[in-house]
JSON list of C-alpha atoms and ligand atoms in Angstrom, two decimals:
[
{"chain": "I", "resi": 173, "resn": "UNK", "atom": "CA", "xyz": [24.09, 74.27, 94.40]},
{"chain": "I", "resi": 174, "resn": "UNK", "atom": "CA", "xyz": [21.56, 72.07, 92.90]},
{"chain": "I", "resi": 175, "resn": "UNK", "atom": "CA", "xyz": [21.30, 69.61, 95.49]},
{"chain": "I", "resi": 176, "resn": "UNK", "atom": "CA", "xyz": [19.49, 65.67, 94.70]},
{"chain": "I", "resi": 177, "resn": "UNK", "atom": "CA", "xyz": [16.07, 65.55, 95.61]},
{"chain": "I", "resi": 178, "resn": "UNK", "atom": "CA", "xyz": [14.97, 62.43, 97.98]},
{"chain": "I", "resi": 179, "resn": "UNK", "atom": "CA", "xyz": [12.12, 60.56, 96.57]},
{"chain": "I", "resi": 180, "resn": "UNK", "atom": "CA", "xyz": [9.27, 58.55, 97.73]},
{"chain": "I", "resi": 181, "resn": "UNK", "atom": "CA", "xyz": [10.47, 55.13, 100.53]},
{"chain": "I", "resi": 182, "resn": "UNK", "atom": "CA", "xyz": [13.45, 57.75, 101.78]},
{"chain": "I", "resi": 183, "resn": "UNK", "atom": "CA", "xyz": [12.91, 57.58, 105.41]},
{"chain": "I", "resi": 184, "resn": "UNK", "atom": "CA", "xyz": [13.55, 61.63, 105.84]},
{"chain": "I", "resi": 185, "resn": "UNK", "atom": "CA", "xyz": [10.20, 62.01, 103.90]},
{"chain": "I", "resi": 186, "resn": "UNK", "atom": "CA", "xyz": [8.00, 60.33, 106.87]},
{"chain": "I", "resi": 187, "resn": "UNK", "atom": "CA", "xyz": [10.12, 62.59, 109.77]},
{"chain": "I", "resi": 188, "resn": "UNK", "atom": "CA", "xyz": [8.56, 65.53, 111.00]},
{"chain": "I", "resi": 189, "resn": "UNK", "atom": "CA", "xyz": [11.22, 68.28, 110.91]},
{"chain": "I", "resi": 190, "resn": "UNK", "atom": "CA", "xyz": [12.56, 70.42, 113.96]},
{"chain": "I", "resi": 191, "resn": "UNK", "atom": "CA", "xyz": [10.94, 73.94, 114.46]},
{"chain": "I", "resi": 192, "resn": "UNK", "atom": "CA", "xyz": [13.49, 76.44, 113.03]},
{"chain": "I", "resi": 193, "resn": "UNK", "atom": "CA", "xyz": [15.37, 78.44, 115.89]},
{"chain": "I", "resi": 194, "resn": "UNK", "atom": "CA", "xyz": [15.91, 81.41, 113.72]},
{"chain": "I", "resi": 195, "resn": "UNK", "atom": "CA", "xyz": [19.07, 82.85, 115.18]},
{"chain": "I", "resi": 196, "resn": "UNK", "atom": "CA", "xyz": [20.91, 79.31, 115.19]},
{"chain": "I", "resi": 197, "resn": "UNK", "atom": "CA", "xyz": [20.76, 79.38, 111.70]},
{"chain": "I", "resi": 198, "resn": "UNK", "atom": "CA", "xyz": [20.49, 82.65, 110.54]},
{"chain": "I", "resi": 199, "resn": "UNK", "atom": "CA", "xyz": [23.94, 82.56, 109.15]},
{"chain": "I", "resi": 200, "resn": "UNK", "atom": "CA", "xyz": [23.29, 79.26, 107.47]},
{"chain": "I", "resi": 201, "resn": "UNK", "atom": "CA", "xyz": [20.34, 80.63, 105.80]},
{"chain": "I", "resi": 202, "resn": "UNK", "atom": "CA", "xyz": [21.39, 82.47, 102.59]},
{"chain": "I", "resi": 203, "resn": "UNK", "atom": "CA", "xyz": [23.12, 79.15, 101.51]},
{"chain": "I", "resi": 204, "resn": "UNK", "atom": "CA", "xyz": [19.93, 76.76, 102.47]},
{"chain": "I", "resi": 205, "resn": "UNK", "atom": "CA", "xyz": [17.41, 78.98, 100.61]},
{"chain": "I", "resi": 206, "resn": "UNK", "atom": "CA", "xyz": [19.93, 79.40, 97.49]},
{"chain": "I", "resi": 207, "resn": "UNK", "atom": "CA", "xyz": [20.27, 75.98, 97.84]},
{"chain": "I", "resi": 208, "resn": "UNK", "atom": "CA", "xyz": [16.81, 75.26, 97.47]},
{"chain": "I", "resi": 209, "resn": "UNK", "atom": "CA", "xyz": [15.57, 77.53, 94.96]},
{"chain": "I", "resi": 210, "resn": "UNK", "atom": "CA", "xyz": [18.15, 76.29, 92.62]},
{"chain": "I", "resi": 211, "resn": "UNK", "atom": "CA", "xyz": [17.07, 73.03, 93.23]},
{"chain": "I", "resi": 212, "resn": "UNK", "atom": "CA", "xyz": [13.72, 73.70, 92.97]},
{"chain": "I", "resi": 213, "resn": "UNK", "atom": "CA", "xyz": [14.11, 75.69, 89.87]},
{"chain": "I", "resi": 214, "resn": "UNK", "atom": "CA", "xyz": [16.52, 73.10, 87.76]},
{"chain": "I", "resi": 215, "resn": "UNK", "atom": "CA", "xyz": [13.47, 70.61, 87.84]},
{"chain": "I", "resi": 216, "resn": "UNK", "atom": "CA", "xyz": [10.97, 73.71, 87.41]},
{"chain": "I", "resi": 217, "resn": "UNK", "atom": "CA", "xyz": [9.06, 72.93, 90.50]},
{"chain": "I", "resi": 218, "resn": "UNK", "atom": "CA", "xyz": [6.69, 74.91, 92.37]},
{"chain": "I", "resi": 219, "resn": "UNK", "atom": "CA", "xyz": [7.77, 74.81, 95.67]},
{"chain": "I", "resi": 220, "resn": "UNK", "atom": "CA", "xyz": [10.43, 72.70, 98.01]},
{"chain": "I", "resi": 221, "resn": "UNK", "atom": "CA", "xyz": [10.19, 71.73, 101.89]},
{"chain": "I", "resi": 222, "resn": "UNK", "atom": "CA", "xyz": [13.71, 71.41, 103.68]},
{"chain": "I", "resi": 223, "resn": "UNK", "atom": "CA", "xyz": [13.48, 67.71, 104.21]},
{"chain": "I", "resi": 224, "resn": "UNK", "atom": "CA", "xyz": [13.11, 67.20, 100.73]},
{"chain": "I", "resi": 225, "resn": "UNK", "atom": "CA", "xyz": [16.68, 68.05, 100.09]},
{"chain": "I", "resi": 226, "resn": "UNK", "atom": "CA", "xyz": [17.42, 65.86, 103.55]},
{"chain": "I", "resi": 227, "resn": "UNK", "atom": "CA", "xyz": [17.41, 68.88, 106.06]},
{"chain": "I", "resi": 228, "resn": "UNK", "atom": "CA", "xyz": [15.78, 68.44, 109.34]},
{"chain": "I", "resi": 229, "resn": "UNK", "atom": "CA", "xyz": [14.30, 71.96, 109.32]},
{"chain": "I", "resi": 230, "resn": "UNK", "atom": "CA", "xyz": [11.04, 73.04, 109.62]},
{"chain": "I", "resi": 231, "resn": "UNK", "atom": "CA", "xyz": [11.33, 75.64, 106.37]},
{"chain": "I", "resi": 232, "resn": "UNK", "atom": "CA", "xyz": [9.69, 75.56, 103.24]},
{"chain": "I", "resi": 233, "resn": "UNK", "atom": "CA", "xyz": [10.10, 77.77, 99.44]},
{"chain": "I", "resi": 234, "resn": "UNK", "atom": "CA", "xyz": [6.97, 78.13, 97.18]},
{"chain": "I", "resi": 235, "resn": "UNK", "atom": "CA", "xyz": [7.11, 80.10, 93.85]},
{"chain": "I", "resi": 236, "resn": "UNK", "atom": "CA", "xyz": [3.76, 82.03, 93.26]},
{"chain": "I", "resi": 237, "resn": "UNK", "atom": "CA", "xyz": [2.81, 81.97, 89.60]},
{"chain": "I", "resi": 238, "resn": "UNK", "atom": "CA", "xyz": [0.18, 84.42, 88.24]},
{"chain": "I", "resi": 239, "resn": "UNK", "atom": "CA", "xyz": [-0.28, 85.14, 84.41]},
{"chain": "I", "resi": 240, "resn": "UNK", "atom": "CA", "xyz": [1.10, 88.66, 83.75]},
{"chain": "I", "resi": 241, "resn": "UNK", "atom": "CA", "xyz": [3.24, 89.34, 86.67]},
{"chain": "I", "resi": 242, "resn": "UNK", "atom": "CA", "xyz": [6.52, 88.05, 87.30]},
{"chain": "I", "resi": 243, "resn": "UNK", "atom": "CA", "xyz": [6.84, 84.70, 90.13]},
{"chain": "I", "resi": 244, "resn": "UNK", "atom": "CA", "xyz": [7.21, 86.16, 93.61]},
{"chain": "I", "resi": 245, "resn": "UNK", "atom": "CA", "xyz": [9.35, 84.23, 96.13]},
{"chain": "I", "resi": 246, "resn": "UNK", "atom": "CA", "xyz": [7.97, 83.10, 99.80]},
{"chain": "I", "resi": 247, "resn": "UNK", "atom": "CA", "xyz": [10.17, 81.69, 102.33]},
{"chain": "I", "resi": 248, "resn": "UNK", "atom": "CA", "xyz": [8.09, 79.67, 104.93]},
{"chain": "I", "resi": 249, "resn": "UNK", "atom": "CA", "xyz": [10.00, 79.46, 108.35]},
{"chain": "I", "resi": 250, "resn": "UNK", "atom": "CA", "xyz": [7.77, 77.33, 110.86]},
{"chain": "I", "resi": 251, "resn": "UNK", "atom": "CA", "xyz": [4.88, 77.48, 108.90]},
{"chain": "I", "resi": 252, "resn": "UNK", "atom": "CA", "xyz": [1.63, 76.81, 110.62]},
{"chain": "I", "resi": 253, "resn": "UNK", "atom": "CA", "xyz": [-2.22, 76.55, 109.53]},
{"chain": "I", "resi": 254, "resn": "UNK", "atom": "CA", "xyz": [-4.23, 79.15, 111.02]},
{"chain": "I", "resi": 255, "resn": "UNK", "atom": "CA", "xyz": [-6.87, 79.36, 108.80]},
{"chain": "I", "resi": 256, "resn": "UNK", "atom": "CA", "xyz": [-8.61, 76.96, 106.26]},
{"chain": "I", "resi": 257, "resn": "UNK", "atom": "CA", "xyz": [-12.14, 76.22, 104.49]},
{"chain": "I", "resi": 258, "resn": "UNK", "atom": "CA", "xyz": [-13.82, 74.88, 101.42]},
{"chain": "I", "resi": 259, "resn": "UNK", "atom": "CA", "xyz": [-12.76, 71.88, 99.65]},
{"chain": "I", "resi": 260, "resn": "UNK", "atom": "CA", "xyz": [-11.31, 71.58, 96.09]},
{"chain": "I", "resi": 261, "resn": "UNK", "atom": "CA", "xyz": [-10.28, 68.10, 94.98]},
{"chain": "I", "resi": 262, "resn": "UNK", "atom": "CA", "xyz": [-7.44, 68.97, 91.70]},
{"chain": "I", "resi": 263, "resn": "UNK", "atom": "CA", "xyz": [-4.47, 67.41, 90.19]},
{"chain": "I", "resi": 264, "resn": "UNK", "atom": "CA", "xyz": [-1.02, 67.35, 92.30]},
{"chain": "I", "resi": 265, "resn": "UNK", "atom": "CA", "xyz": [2.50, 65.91, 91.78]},
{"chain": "I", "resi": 266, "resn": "UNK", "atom": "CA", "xyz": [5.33, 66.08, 94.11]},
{"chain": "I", "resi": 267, "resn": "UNK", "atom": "CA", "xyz": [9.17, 66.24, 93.48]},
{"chain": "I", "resi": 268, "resn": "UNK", "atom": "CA", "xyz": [9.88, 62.70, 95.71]},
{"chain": "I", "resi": 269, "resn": "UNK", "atom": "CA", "xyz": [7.48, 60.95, 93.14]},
{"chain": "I", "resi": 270, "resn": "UNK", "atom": "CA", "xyz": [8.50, 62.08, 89.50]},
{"chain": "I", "resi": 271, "resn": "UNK", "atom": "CA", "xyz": [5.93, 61.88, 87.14]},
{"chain": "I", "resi": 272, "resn": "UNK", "atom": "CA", "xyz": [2.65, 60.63, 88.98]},
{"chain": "I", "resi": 273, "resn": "UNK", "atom": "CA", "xyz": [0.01, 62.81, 89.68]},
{"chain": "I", "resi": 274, "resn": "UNK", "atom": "CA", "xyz": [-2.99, 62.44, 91.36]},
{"chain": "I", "resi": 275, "resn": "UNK", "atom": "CA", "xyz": [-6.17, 64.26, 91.80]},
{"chain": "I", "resi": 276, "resn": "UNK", "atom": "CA", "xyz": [-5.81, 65.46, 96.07]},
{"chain": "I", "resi": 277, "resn": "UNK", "atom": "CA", "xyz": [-8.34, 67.03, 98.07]},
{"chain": "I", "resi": 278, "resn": "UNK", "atom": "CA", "xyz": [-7.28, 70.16, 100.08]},
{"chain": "I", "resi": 279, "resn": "UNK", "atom": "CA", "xyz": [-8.76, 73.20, 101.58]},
{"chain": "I", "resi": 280, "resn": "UNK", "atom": "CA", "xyz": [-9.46, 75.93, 98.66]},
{"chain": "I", "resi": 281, "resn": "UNK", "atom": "CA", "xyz": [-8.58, 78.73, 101.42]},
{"chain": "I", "resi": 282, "resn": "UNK", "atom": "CA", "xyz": [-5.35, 78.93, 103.98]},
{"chain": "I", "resi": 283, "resn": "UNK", "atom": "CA", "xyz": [-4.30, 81.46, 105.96]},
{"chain": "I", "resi": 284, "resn": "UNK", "atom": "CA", "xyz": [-0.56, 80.40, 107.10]},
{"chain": "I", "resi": 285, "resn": "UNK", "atom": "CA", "xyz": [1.56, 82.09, 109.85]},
{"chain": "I", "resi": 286, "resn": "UNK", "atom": "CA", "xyz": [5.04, 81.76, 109.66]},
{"chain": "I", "resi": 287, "resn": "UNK", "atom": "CA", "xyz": [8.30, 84.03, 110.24]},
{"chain": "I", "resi": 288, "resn": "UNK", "atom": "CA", "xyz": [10.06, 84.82, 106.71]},
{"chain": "I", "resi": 289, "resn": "UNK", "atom": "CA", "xyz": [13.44, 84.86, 105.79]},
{"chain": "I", "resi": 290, "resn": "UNK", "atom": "CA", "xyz": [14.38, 88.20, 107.80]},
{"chain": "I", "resi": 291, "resn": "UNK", "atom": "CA", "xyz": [12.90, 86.11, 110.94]},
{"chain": "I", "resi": 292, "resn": "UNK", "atom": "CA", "xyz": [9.56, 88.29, 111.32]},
{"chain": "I", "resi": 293, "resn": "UNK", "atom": "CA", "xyz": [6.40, 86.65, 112.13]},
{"chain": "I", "resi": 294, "resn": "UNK", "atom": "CA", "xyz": [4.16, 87.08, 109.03]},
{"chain": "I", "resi": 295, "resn": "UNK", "atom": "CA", "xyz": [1.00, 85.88, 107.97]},
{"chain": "I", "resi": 296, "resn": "UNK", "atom": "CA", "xyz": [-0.22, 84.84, 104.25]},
{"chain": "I", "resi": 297, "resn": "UNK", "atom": "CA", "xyz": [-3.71, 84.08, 102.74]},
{"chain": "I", "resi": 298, "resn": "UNK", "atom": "CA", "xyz": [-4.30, 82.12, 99.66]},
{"chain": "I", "resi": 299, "resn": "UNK", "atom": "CA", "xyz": [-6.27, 80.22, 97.37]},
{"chain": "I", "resi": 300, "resn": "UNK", "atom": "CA", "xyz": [-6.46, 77.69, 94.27]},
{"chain": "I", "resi": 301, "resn": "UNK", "atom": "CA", "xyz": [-3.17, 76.40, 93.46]},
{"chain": "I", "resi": 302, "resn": "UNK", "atom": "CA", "xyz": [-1.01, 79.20, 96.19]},
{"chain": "I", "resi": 303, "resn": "UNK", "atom": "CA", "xyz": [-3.32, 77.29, 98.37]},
{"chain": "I", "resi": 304, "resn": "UNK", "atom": "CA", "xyz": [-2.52, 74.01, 97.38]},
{"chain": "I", "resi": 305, "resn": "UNK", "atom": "CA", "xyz": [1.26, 74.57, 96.95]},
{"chain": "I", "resi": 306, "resn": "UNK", "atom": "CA", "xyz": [1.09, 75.55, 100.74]},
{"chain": "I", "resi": 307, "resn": "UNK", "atom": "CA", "xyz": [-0.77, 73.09, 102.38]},
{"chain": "I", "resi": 308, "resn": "UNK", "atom": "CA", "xyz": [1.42, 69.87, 99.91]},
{"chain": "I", "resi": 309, "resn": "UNK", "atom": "CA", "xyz": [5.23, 71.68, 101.29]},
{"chain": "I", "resi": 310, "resn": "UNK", "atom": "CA", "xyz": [3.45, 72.28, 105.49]},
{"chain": "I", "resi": 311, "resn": "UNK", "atom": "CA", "xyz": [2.64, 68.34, 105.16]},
{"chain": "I", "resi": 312, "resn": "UNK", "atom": "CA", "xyz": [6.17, 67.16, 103.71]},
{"chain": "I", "resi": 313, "resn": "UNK", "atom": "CA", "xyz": [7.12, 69.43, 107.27]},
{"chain": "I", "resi": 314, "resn": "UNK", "atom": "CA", "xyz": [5.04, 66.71, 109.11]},
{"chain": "I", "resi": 315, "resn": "UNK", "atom": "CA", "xyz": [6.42, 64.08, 107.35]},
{"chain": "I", "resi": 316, "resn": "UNK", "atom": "CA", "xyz": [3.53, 63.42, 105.00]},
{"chain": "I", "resi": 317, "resn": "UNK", "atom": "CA", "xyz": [2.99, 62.83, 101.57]},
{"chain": "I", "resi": 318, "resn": "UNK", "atom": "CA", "xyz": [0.39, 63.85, 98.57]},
{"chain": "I", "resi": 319, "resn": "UNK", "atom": "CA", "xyz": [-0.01, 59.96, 98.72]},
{"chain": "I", "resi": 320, "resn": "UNK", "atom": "CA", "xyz": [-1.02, 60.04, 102.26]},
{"chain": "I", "resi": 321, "resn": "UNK", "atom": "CA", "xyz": [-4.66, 62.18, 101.12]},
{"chain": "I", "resi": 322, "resn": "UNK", "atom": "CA", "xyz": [-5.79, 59.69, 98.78]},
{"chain": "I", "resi": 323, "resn": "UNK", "atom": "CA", "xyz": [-9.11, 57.29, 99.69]},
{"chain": "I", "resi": 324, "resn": "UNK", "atom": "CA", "xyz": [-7.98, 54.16, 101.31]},
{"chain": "I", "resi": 325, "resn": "UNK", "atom": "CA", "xyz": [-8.55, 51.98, 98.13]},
{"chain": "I", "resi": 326, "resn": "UNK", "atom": "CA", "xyz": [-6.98, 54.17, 95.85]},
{"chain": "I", "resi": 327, "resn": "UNK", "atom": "CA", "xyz": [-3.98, 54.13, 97.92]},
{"chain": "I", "resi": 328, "resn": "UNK", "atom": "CA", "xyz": [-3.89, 50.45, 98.35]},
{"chain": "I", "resi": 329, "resn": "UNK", "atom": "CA", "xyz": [-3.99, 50.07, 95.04]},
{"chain": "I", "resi": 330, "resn": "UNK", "atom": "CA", "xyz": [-1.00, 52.57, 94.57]},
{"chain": "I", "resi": 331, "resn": "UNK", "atom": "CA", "xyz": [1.24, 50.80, 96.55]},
{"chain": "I", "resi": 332, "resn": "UNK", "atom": "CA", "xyz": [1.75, 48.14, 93.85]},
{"chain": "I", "resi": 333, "resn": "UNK", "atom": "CA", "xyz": [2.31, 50.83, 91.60]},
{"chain": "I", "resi": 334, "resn": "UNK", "atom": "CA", "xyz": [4.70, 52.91, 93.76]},
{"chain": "I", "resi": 335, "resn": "UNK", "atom": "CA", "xyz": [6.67, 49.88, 95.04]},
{"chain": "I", "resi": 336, "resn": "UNK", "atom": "CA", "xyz": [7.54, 49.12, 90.85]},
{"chain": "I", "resi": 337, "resn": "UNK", "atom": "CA", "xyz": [8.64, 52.74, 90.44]},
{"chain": "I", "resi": 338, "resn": "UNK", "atom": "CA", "xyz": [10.18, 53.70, 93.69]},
{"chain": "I", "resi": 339, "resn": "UNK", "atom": "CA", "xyz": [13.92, 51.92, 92.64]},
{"chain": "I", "resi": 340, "resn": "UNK", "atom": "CA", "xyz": [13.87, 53.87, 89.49]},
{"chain": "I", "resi": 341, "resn": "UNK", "atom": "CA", "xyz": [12.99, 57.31, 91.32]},
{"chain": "I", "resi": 342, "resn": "UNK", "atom": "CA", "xyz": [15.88, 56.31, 93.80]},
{"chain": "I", "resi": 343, "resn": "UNK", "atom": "CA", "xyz": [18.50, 56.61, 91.17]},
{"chain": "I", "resi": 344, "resn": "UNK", "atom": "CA", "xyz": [17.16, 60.24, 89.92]},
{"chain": "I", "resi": 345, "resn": "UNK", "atom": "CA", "xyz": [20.18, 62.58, 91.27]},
{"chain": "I", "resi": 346, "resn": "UNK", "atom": "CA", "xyz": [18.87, 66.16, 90.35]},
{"chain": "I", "resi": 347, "resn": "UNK", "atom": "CA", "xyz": [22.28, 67.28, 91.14]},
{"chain": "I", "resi": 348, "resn": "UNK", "atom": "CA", "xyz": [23.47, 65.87, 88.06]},
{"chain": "I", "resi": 349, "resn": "UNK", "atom": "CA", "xyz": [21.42, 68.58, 86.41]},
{"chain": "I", "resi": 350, "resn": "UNK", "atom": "CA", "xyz": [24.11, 71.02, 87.20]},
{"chain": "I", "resi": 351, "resn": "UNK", "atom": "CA", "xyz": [26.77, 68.71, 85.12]},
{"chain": "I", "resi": 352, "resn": "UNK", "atom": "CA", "xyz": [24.69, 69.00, 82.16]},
{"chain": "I", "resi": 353, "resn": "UNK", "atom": "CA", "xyz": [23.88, 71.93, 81.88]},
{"chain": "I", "resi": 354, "resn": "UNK", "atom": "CA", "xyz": [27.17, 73.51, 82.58]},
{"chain": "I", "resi": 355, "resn": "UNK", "atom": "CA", "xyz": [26.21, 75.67, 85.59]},
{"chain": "Z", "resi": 447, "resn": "CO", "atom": "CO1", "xyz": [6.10, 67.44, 97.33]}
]
């Protein structure tokens, strides 16, 4: 079910989320996840954190694109930084603010431990825009936003800008997608 996506100014967006206690909702699971990758896919995002659809869980989806081979799937269940380095400052957008984009610095190297969708503790490494996609969904977990990385001026100077757009976002309802569509 494609479920509405909250946007920037909801107050689940500044919460960190609750550490996932796999067995409580293991049976929960299947439906969360399909939940969230047809979410994620109706608005052809590139990956989705839990409170994002208004779920106090600390779990995150990310779609890895690479030219040539099909997009592989990661489930992120308490997802934690291990390892980082180098600094890449590129273009980002986030589902919560539809349409703006801004250019974020982030590490151009993760490593990420986290337990996957069978509940075993895994570990990924990645780079560029895998990299990226990682460390934007690990700070919606803490309750931060792309926003939130900007220099101090530039975000000042957003707020103006953000406060004008945020009552428009609010009335976005991606679940409406599923209406028109058919599905
Ligand atoms: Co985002």
């Amino acid at each position: 079910m494609i479920r509405r996506i909250c946007k920037y100014g909801e107050p689940v967006l500044r919460r960190k989320t609750k550490n996932v206690r796999y067995e409580k909702i293991r049976d929960r699971l299947p439906a969360i996840l399909q939940d969230m990758w047809e979410t994620c896919g109706a608005v052809n995002g590139l990956g989705l954190a839990a409170n994002q659809i208004g779920l106090d869980l600390r779990l995150a989806v990310i779609e890895i694109r690479k030219d040539g081979v099909p997009p592989r799937r990661l489930v992120l269940i308490n997802p934690e930084i291990k390892e980082k380095s180098g600094v890449v400052r590129e273009e980002e957008g986030c589902l919560s603010f539809p349409g703006l984009f801004a250019r974020i610095k982030r590490h151009e190297k993760v490593t990420i431990a986290f337990l996957n969708e069978k509940g075993f503790p895994s570990e990924v490494s990645g780079q560029g825009l895998f990299a990226r996609a990682l460390q934007h969904e690990i700070d919606h977990l803490d309750g931060k936003m792309f926003t939130d990385r900007l220099p101090m001026l530039t975000r000042l100077k957003l707020k103006k800008v953000l406060r004008k757009l945020a009552p428009g976002w609010a009335k976005i309802d991606e679940s409406e997608l599923a209406k028109r569509t058919g599905s």
